[in-house]
Coordinates of N, CA and C in Angstrom, one line a residue:
M1 N -2.9 -24.6 -16.8 CA -3.5 -24.2 -16.6 C -4.0 -23.1 -17.6
S2 N -4.9 -22.7 -18.1 CA -5.5 -22.3 -19.2 C -6.4 -20.8 -18.7
R3 N -4.8 -19.5 -18.5 CA -5.4 -18.5 -18.1 C -6.8 -17.1 -19.3
I4 N -7.6 -17.0 -18.8 CA -8.2 -15.9 -19.9 C -7.8 -14.7 -19.7
T5 N -7.1 -14.3 -20.6 CA -6.8 -12.5 -20.9 C -7.3 -11.7 -21.8
T6 N -8.2 -12.1 -22.8 CA -9.1 -11.2 -23.1 C -10.8 -11.7 -22.8
I7 N -11.5 -10.6 -22.7 CA -13.1 -10.3 -22.6 C -13.7 -11.5 -23.7
D8 N -13.4 -11.2 -24.5 CA -13.8 -12.2 -25.9 C -13.7 -13.8 -25.2
Q9 N -12.6 -14.3 -24.6 CA -12.4 -15.4 -23.6 C -13.2 -15.7 -22.7
L10 N -13.4 -14.9 -21.9 CA -14.4 -14.8 -21.1 C -16.0 -14.7 -21.3
E11 N -16.8 -14.0 -22.5 CA -17.4 -14.2 -22.8 C -18.0 -15.8 -23.3
A12 N -16.6 -15.8 -24.0 CA -16.9 -17.2 -25.2 C -17.6 -18.7 -23.6
I13 N -17.5 -18.1 -22.3 CA -17.8 -18.9 -21.4 C -19.2 -19.0 -20.6
Y14 N -18.6 -17.4 -20.1 CA -20.3 -17.0 -19.5 C -21.3 -16.1 -20.7
G15 N -20.8 -15.5 -21.9 CA -21.7 -14.4 -22.3 C -23.3 -15.2 -22.8
G16 N -24.3 -14.7 -22.9 CA -25.9 -15.3 -23.3 C -26.2 -15.5 -22.7
G17 N -26.4 -15.8 -21.2 CA -26.7 -16.7 -20.0 C -27.7 -15.4 -19.5
I18 N -27.3 -14.1 -19.2 CA -27.8 -13.5 -18.3 C -29.3 -12.9 -19.0
T19 N -30.1 -13.5 -18.0 CA -31.3 -13.3 -17.9 C -32.5 -11.5 -17.4
E20 N -32.9 -11.9 -18.4 CA -33.8 -10.2 -17.4 C -33.6 -9.8 -15.6
A21 N -34.2 -11.1 -15.2 CA -33.8 -10.3 -14.1 C -32.3 -10.3 -13.4
S22 N -31.3 -10.6 -13.9 CA -30.2 -9.7 -13.5 C -30.0 -8.6 -14.2
T23 N -30.8 -7.8 -14.7 CA -30.7 -6.7 -15.2 C -31.8 -5.6 -14.6
A24 N -33.4 -6.5 -15.0 CA -33.7 -5.7 -14.0 C -33.8 -5.3 -12.6
K25 N -33.2 -6.1 -11.5 CA -33.0 -5.7 -10.3 C -32.1 -4.3 -10.0
V26 N -31.4 -4.3 -11.2 CA -30.5 -2.8 -10.6 C -31.5 -1.7 -10.9
A27 N -31.0 -0.6 -9.7 CA -31.4 0.9 -10.0 C -30.4 1.6 -9.2
A28 N -30.4 2.8 -9.5 CA -29.5 3.9 -9.6 C -30.4 4.7 -8.3
R29 N -31.2 4.4 -7.4 CA -31.4 4.9 -6.1 C -32.1 4.0 -5.1
I30 N -32.5 4.0 -3.9 CA -32.7 3.1 -2.2 C -33.9 3.3 -2.6
T31 N -35.5 2.3 -3.5 CA -36.3 1.6 -3.5 C -36.7 1.6 -2.6
P32 N -38.1 1.5 -2.2 CA -38.7 1.0 -0.9 C -38.4 -0.4 -0.2
E33 N -38.7 -1.1 -2.1 CA -38.2 -2.5 -1.6 C -36.8 -2.7 -1.2
Y34 N -35.7 -2.4 -1.3 CA -34.5 -1.8 -1.2 C -33.8 -1.3 0.7
R35 N -34.6 -0.7 0.3 CA -35.3 0.2 1.7 C -34.9 -1.1 3.0
K36 N -36.4 -1.6 3.1 CA -36.1 -2.8 4.3 C -34.9 -4.0 4.4
L37 N -34.1 -3.7 3.2 CA -33.1 -4.7 3.0 C -32.2 -3.8 4.2
I38 N -31.8 -2.8 4.0 CA -31.1 -1.6 4.4 C -31.3 -1.5 5.5
E39 N -32.6 -1.5 6.3 CA -32.8 -0.8 7.8 C -32.8 -2.6 8.2
G40 N -32.5 -3.6 8.0 CA -32.6 -4.7 8.4 C -31.5 -5.5 8.8
S41 N -30.2 -4.5 8.0 CA -28.9 -5.2 8.1 C -28.2 -4.8 9.4
P42 N -27.4 -5.3 10.4 CA -26.3 -5.2 11.1 C -25.0 -5.5 10.9
F43 N -24.9 -5.5 9.5 CA -23.2 -5.7 8.6 C -23.7 -5.3 7.5
V44 N -22.4 -4.7 7.6 CA -21.9 -4.5 5.7 C -20.5 -4.8 5.7
A45 N -20.3 -5.1 4.0 CA -18.6 -4.8 4.2 C -18.3 -4.4 3.1
L46 N -17.9 -3.0 3.2 CA -17.0 -2.1 2.7 C -15.9 -2.2 1.6
A47 N -16.0 -1.7 0.8 CA -14.8 -1.9 -0.4 C -13.9 -1.4 -0.9
T48 N -13.2 -0.5 -0.7 CA -12.6 0.3 -1.1 C -11.4 0.7 -1.5
S49 N -11.1 1.3 -2.4 CA -9.5 1.4 -4.1 C -8.3 3.0 -3.1
G50 N -7.7 2.3 -3.6 CA -6.5 3.5 -3.4 C -5.2 3.1 -4.0
P51 N -4.4 4.2 -3.6 CA -2.6 4.1 -4.5 C -2.2 2.7 -4.0
E52 N -2.7 2.0 -2.7 CA -1.8 1.1 -1.9 C -2.4 -0.5 -2.7
G53 N -3.5 0.0 -3.2 CA -4.5 -1.7 -4.0 C -6.2 -1.1 -3.3
L54 N -6.4 -2.2 -3.4 CA -8.0 -2.4 -2.3 C -8.1 -2.8 -1.1
D55 N -9.5 -2.6 -0.6 CA -9.7 -2.9 1.0 C -10.7 -3.0 0.9
C56 N -11.7 -4.1 2.0 CA -13.1 -4.9 2.4 C -12.5 -4.5 4.0
S57 N -12.8 -4.1 4.4 CA -13.6 -4.3 5.3 C -14.7 -4.4 6.2
P58 N -15.1 -5.0 7.5 CA -16.8 -5.0 8.2 C -17.1 -4.0 8.5
R59 N -18.0 -4.0 8.9 CA -19.1 -2.6 9.2 C -20.0 -3.4 10.3
G60 N -20.3 -3.3 11.4 CA -21.3 -4.0 11.9 C -21.5 -3.4 13.3
D61 N -23.1 -2.6 13.7 CA -23.9 -2.5 14.9 C -25.0 -2.5 14.9
L62 N -26.1 -1.8 15.2 CA -27.5 -2.8 15.7 C -27.9 -2.6 14.4
A63 N -29.3 -3.3 13.4 CA -30.2 -3.6 12.8 C -30.3 -1.8 12.3
G64 N -29.6 -1.4 11.0 CA -30.2 -0.4 10.8 C -29.5 0.7 10.7
F65 N -28.3 0.6 11.1 CA -26.7 1.4 11.2 C -27.4 2.5 10.0
V66 N -26.8 1.8 8.7 CA -26.4 2.8 7.8 C -27.9 3.2 7.6
R67 N -27.6 4.2 7.9 CA -29.0 5.3 7.6 C -28.8 5.8 6.5
I68 N -30.4 6.0 5.5 CA -31.2 6.3 4.5 C -31.5 7.6 4.8
H69 N -30.5 8.4 4.2 CA -31.1 10.0 4.7 C -31.5 10.7 3.0
D70 N -31.6 10.3 1.7 CA -32.7 9.8 1.3 C -32.6 8.6 0.1
E71 N -33.4 8.6 -1.3 CA -33.9 7.6 -1.8 C -31.6 7.6 -2.8
S72 N -31.6 9.0 -2.9 CA -29.7 8.7 -3.1 C -28.3 8.7 -2.4
T73 N -28.7 8.9 -1.1 CA -27.5 8.6 -0.1 C -27.5 8.0 0.9
L74 N -26.9 7.2 1.3 CA -26.7 6.6 2.9 C -25.3 7.3 3.5
M75 N -25.5 7.1 5.2 CA -24.8 7.3 6.0 C -24.5 6.3 6.6
M76 N -23.3 6.4 7.1 CA -22.2 4.9 7.8 C -21.6 5.9 8.7
P77 N -21.9 5.5 9.5 CA -20.5 5.8 11.1 C -20.2 4.8 11.5
D78 N -18.3 5.9 11.4 CA -17.0 5.2 11.9 C -17.6 4.4 13.2
R79 N -17.9 3.2 13.4 CA -17.7 3.3 15.0 C -15.7 2.7 15.0
R80 N -15.8 2.7 16.6 CA -14.5 3.1 16.9 C -13.9 1.5 16.6
G81 N -12.8 1.6 16.2 CA -11.7 0.0 15.7 C -10.2 0.2 16.5
N82 N -9.2 0.0 15.6 CA -7.8 0.2 15.7 C -7.6 1.2 14.9
N83 N -8.0 2.6 14.6 CA -8.1 3.4 14.1 C -6.9 3.4 13.3
R84 N -6.7 2.1 12.4 CA -6.5 2.2 10.6 C -6.5 3.3 9.8
V85 N -7.6 3.5 10.1 CA -8.9 3.8 8.8 C -8.3 3.9 7.8
D86 N -7.7 2.8 6.9 CA -7.3 2.4 6.0 C -8.2 3.0 4.9
S87 N -10.3 1.7 5.0 CA -11.1 2.3 4.5 C -11.2 4.0 3.9
L88 N -11.2 4.8 4.8 CA -11.3 6.6 5.0 C -10.2 7.0 4.4
R89 N -8.5 6.5 4.2 CA -7.6 6.7 3.7 C -8.5 6.8 2.2
N90 N -8.8 5.4 2.0 CA -8.3 5.2 0.2 C -10.0 5.9 -0.1
I91 N -10.9 6.4 1.1 CA -12.3 7.3 0.2 C -11.3 8.5 0.6
V92 N -11.4 9.5 0.8 CA -10.2 10.6 1.0 C -9.8 11.3 -0.9
R93 N -8.8 9.5 -1.3 CA -8.1 9.8 -2.4 C -8.6 9.4 -3.6
D94 N -9.9 7.7 -3.4 CA -10.6 7.9 -4.1 C -11.8 7.1 -3.6
P95 N -12.7 8.3 -4.4 CA -14.2 7.9 -3.6 C -15.5 6.6 -4.1
R96 N -14.4 6.2 -4.9 CA -15.5 4.8 -5.4 C -15.3 3.8 -4.4
V97 N -16.6 3.3 -4.4 CA -17.3 2.6 -2.6 C -18.3 1.1 -3.0
A98 N -17.9 0.2 -2.8 CA -18.8 -1.0 -2.9 C -19.5 -1.1 -1.2
L99 N -20.8 -1.7 -1.7 CA -21.6 -1.6 0.0 C -22.2 -3.4 -0.2
L100 N -21.6 -3.9 0.5 CA -22.3 -5.8 0.6 C -23.6 -6.0 1.9
F101 N -24.6 -5.9 2.2 CA -25.3 -5.9 3.5 C -25.7 -7.7 4.0
L102 N -25.5 -7.8 5.0 CA -26.0 -9.0 5.4 C -26.7 -9.1 6.2
I103 N -28.2 -10.3 6.1 CA -29.4 -9.7 6.6 C -28.9 -11.4 7.3
P104 N -29.1 -11.3 8.9 CA -28.4 -12.9 9.6 C -30.2 -13.5 9.3
G105 N -30.2 -15.0 9.0 CA -30.8 -15.4 8.2 C -32.0 -15.9 6.6
L106 N -31.0 -14.3 5.9 CA -31.6 -13.9 5.0 C -31.3 -14.4 4.4
T107 N -30.8 -15.5 3.1 CA -30.4 -15.7 2.4 C -30.2 -15.1 0.9
T108 N -30.4 -13.4 0.8 CA -30.7 -13.3 -0.3 C -30.0 -11.7 0.0
T109 N -28.7 -11.4 -0.2 CA -28.1 -10.3 0.1 C -28.6 -8.8 -0.6
F110 N -27.8 -7.8 -0.1 CA -28.2 -6.4 -0.8 C -26.9 -5.9 -1.0
R111 N -26.4 -5.4 -2.7 CA -25.4 -4.8 -2.5 C -25.5 -3.1 -3.4
V112 N -24.5 -2.1 -2.7 CA -24.7 -0.5 -3.5 C -23.2 -0.7 -4.2
N113 N -23.1 0.1 -4.5 CA -21.9 0.8 -5.9 C -22.3 1.7 -5.8
G114 N -21.4 3.4 -5.5 CA -21.1 4.8 -5.9 C -20.1 5.6 -5.1
R115 N -20.0 6.0 -4.6 CA -19.4 7.5 -4.2 C -18.7 7.8 -3.1
A116 N -18.2 8.1 -2.3 CA -18.9 8.3 -1.1 C -18.0 9.2 -0.5
F117 N -17.9 9.9 0.4 CA -17.2 11.1 1.2 C -17.2 11.4 2.6
V118 N -15.8 11.9 3.5 CA -16.0 11.4 4.7 C -15.9 13.1 5.3
E119 N -17.6 12.7 6.5 CA -18.0 14.0 7.0 C -17.9 14.3 8.3
T120 N -17.4 15.3 8.9 CA -17.2 15.3 10.5 C -18.3 16.7 10.8
D121 N -19.5 16.9 10.0 CA -19.9 17.6 11.2 C -20.8 17.3 12.2
Q122 N -20.6 18.4 13.4 CA -20.8 18.0 14.7 C -21.9 17.3 15.1
A123 N -23.1 18.1 14.4 CA -24.4 18.3 14.7 C -25.4 16.4 13.9
L124 N -24.8 16.1 13.0 CA -24.5 14.9 11.7 C -23.4 13.7 12.8
L125 N -22.3 14.0 13.5 CA -21.3 13.1 14.2 C -22.9 12.8 15.8
D126 N -23.7 13.6 16.7 CA -24.6 13.5 17.7 C -25.7 13.1 17.0
S127 N -26.3 12.7 15.5 CA -27.0 11.8 15.2 C -27.4 10.7 15.7
F128 N -25.5 10.6 15.4 CA -25.1 8.7 15.7 C -25.3 8.4 16.8
V129 N -25.3 8.8 17.7 CA -25.3 8.9 19.2 C -25.8 7.0 19.7
V130 N -24.8 6.4 20.4 CA -25.1 5.2 20.7 C -24.3 5.2 21.9
D131 N -24.8 4.8 23.4 CA -24.3 4.7 24.4 C -23.7 5.8 24.9
G132 N -24.7 7.0 24.6 CA -23.2 8.5 25.4 C -22.2 8.7 23.9
K133 N -21.7 7.4 22.6 CA -21.2 8.0 22.2 C -21.0 8.4 20.6
A134 N -20.3 9.2 20.0 CA -20.8 9.6 19.2 C -19.0 9.5 17.9
P135 N -19.7 9.0 16.7 CA -18.7 8.5 15.9 C -18.0 9.7 15.6
R136 N -16.7 9.6 15.1 CA -15.3 10.8 14.9 C -15.9 11.2 13.6
S137 N -16.3 9.9 12.7 CA -16.7 10.9 11.2 C -17.9 9.7 10.7
V138 N -18.2 9.8 10.0 CA -19.7 9.3 9.2 C -19.0 9.5 7.6
T139 N -19.5 8.4 6.6 CA -19.1 8.2 6.1 C -20.9 8.4 4.7
V140 N -19.9 9.2 4.0 CA -21.8 9.9 3.0 C -21.2 8.9 1.5
V141 N -22.6 8.0 1.6 CA -22.7 7.4 0.1 C -23.5 7.8 -0.7
E142 N -22.8 8.5 -2.2 CA -24.2 8.8 -3.2 C -23.8 7.7 -4.0
V143 N -25.3 6.7 -4.6 CA -25.7 5.5 -4.2 C -25.8 5.4 -6.6
E144 N -24.7 5.2 -6.8 CA -24.8 5.1 -8.0 C -25.4 3.6 -8.8
E145 N -25.6 2.5 -8.2 CA -26.2 1.3 -8.8 C -27.0 0.6 -7.0
A146 N -28.2 0.2 -6.8 CA -28.7 -0.8 -5.6 C -28.7 -1.6 -6.1
Y147 N -29.0 -3.5 -6.1 CA -29.4 -4.0 -5.9 C -29.0 -5.5 -5.5
F148 N -30.3 -6.2 -5.5 CA -30.0 -7.5 -4.6 C -29.1 -8.0 -5.1
Q149 N -28.5 -9.9 -4.8 CA -28.0 -11.0 -4.3 C -28.5 -12.1 -4.5
C150 N -28.4 -12.9 -5.7 CA -29.5 -13.9 -5.4 C -28.7 -15.0 -4.8
A151 N -29.6 -15.7 -4.2 CA -28.9 -16.0 -2.6 C -28.3 -17.6 -3.2
R152 N -28.2 -17.7 -3.5 CA -26.4 -19.0 -4.1 C -25.1 -18.9 -3.1
A153 N -25.3 -17.7 -2.9 CA -23.2 -18.3 -2.5 C -23.9 -17.9 -0.9
L154 N -24.7 -18.2 -0.2 CA -25.3 -18.2 0.8 C -26.3 -19.9 1.3
I155 N -26.3 -20.0 0.3 CA -26.8 -21.7 1.0 C -26.2 -22.6 0.2
R156 N -25.5 -21.9 -0.5 CA -24.2 -22.9 -0.7 C -22.8 -23.4 0.7
S157 N -22.8 -21.7 1.1 CA -21.8 -21.9 2.4 C -23.4 -22.1 3.5
E158 N -23.6 -22.2 3.2 CA -25.2 -22.5 5.0 C -24.4 -21.5 5.9
L159 N -24.0 -20.6 5.8 CA -23.9 -19.6 6.9 C -24.7 -19.4 7.7
W160 N -26.1 -19.4 7.6 CA -26.3 -19.2 8.8 C -27.1 -20.3 9.8
N161 N -26.7 -21.5 9.0 CA -26.4 -23.0 9.6 C -26.2 -23.4 11.0
P162 N -26.9 -23.3 12.2 CA -26.6 -24.1 13.1 C -25.6 -24.8 13.6
A163 N -26.0 -25.7 12.6 CA -25.1 -27.2 12.4 C -23.4 -27.1 11.8
R164 N -23.2 -26.0 11.0 CA -22.9 -26.0 10.6 C -21.2 -24.8 10.9
H165 N -21.6 -24.2 12.5 CA -21.0 -23.0 13.1 C -19.8 -24.1 13.5
R166 N -18.4 -23.3 13.7 CA -17.6 -23.9 14.1 C -17.1 -23.7 15.7
S167 N -16.3 -24.4 15.9 CA -15.6 -23.8 17.2 C -14.6 -23.3 16.7
A168 N -14.7 -21.9 18.6 CA -13.4 -21.0 18.2 C -12.2 -21.9 18.3
K169 N -12.2 -22.7 19.4 CA -11.0 -23.8 19.8 C -10.5 -24.1 18.8
E170 N -11.2 -24.1 17.3 CA -10.3 -25.4 16.3 C -9.0 -24.2 15.6
F171 N -9.4 -22.8 16.0 CA -8.3 -21.8 15.3 C -7.7 -20.8 16.2
P172 N -6.5 -20.5 15.8 CA -5.5 -20.1 16.2 C -6.2 -18.8 16.8
T173 N -6.1 -18.1 18.3 CA -6.5 -16.9 18.9 C -6.3 -15.4 18.2
P174 N -6.8 -14.7 18.1 CA -6.1 -13.3 17.4 C -4.9 -13.1 18.1
G175 N -4.9 -13.6 20.3 CA -2.9 -13.3 20.6 C -2.2 -14.2 20.0
Q176 N -2.6 -15.2 19.7 CA -1.3 -16.1 19.1 C -1.3 -15.7 17.9
I177 N -1.4 -15.3 16.8 CA -1.8 -14.7 15.8 C -0.4 -13.5 16.3
L178 N -1.4 -12.2 16.6 CA 0.1 -12.0 17.5 C 1.3 -12.4 17.6
A179 N 1.4 -12.7 18.5 CA 2.5 -13.1 19.0 C 3.3 -13.7 18.0
V180 N 3.1 -14.4 17.0 CA 3.6 -15.3 16.6 C 3.8 -14.3 15.0
L181 N 3.6 -13.4 14.6 CA 3.8 -12.3 13.8 C 4.5 -11.6 14.2
S182 N 4.6 -11.1 15.6 CA 5.4 -10.1 16.5 C 6.5 -10.3 16.9
E183 N 6.5 -12.0 17.0 CA 7.9 -12.3 17.8 C 7.5 -11.9 19.2
D184 N 6.9 -11.7 19.8 CA 6.1 -12.3 21.0 C 5.9 -10.6 21.3
R185 N 6.4 -9.7 20.7 CA 5.9 -8.0 21.8 C 5.1 -8.0 21.6
V186 N 4.3 -8.3 21.1 CA 2.2 -8.1 21.9 C 1.3 -9.3 21.3
G187 N 0.5 -9.6 21.8 CA -0.3 -10.7 22.1 C 0.1 -11.1 22.9
G188 N -0.1 -12.8 22.6 CA -0.4 -13.9 23.5 C -1.7 -14.1 25.3
E189 N -1.8 -14.8 25.4 CA -3.0 -14.9 26.7 C -3.3 -14.0 27.2
T190 N -2.2 -12.9 27.5 CA -2.7 -11.8 27.8 C -4.0 -11.0 26.9
Y191 N -3.5 -10.8 25.7 CA -4.3 -9.9 24.6 C -5.6 -11.1 25.1
D192 N -5.2 -12.4 24.6 CA -7.0 -13.3 24.8 C -8.3 -12.8 25.8
R193 N -7.0 -13.0 26.7 CA -8.0 -12.3 28.6 C -8.5 -11.4 28.6
E194 N -7.6 -10.4 28.1 CA -7.9 -8.6 28.3 C -9.1 -8.1 26.9
W195 N -8.8 -9.0 26.5 CA -10.0 -8.4 25.1 C -11.2 -7.8 25.5
P196 N -11.8 -8.6 25.9 CA -13.3 -8.6 25.6 C -13.7 -7.8 26.5
E197 N -13.0 -7.4 27.7 CA -13.3 -6.4 28.6 C -13.2 -4.9 28.0
R198 N -11.9 -4.9 27.2 CA -11.3 -4.1 26.6 C -12.2 -3.8 25.0
A199 N -13.3 -4.8 24.6 CA -13.6 -4.4 23.7 C -14.7 -4.1 23.9
A200 N -15.7 -4.7 25.5 CA -17.0 -3.9 26.0 C -17.0 -2.5 26.1
K201 N -16.2 -2.1 26.3 CA -15.5 -0.8 27.3 C -15.1 0.0 25.7
T202 N -15.8 -0.2 24.8 CA -14.7 1.0 24.1 C -15.6 0.3 22.2
M203 N -16.6 -0.9 22.5 CA -17.8 -1.3 21.6 C -18.2 0.2 20.7
W204 N -18.5 1.2 21.3 CA -19.0 2.9 20.4 C -18.2 3.5 21.2

């Protein structure tokens, strides 16, 4: 192995090839063009950092669920989940966050870097009500960088190509994974059988 241990070594391999387009796309605000990408996205990966390390968590909701409060501020409801709140714990202790937006069918992705805080103002929570349910908190992101990512990754992966979609039967189920890791204390066939109904009742 030839491990890279210095920036000079890294730049000897990658340096010198940055095009103007790679830097011109970066904005310190949400532009009208970038607004359209956010409003069209039903899925965001949220990256955070805390004393225990890094975390990256999926966030999915109705398209446009990340609200553009103004050109420098985004708001994202925290919908029901497993109550681990790993991302929120990190944000409370280290506000740095990164967001990666995906839009089904579009190979261009969109990224935001900034700082966040967790807000629980009741009027704000109520403004995010879906199916009669409000989130328990809203993550407010102060935008520092916003830019689109080129399409190569999604083109190479063929992420949106139906011919590449895999059958769930090829993979272990959540119930099977839980059963193995917990030595059968939780999970199993019962977990898999009951999960769809349980999820439908607790989606929001």
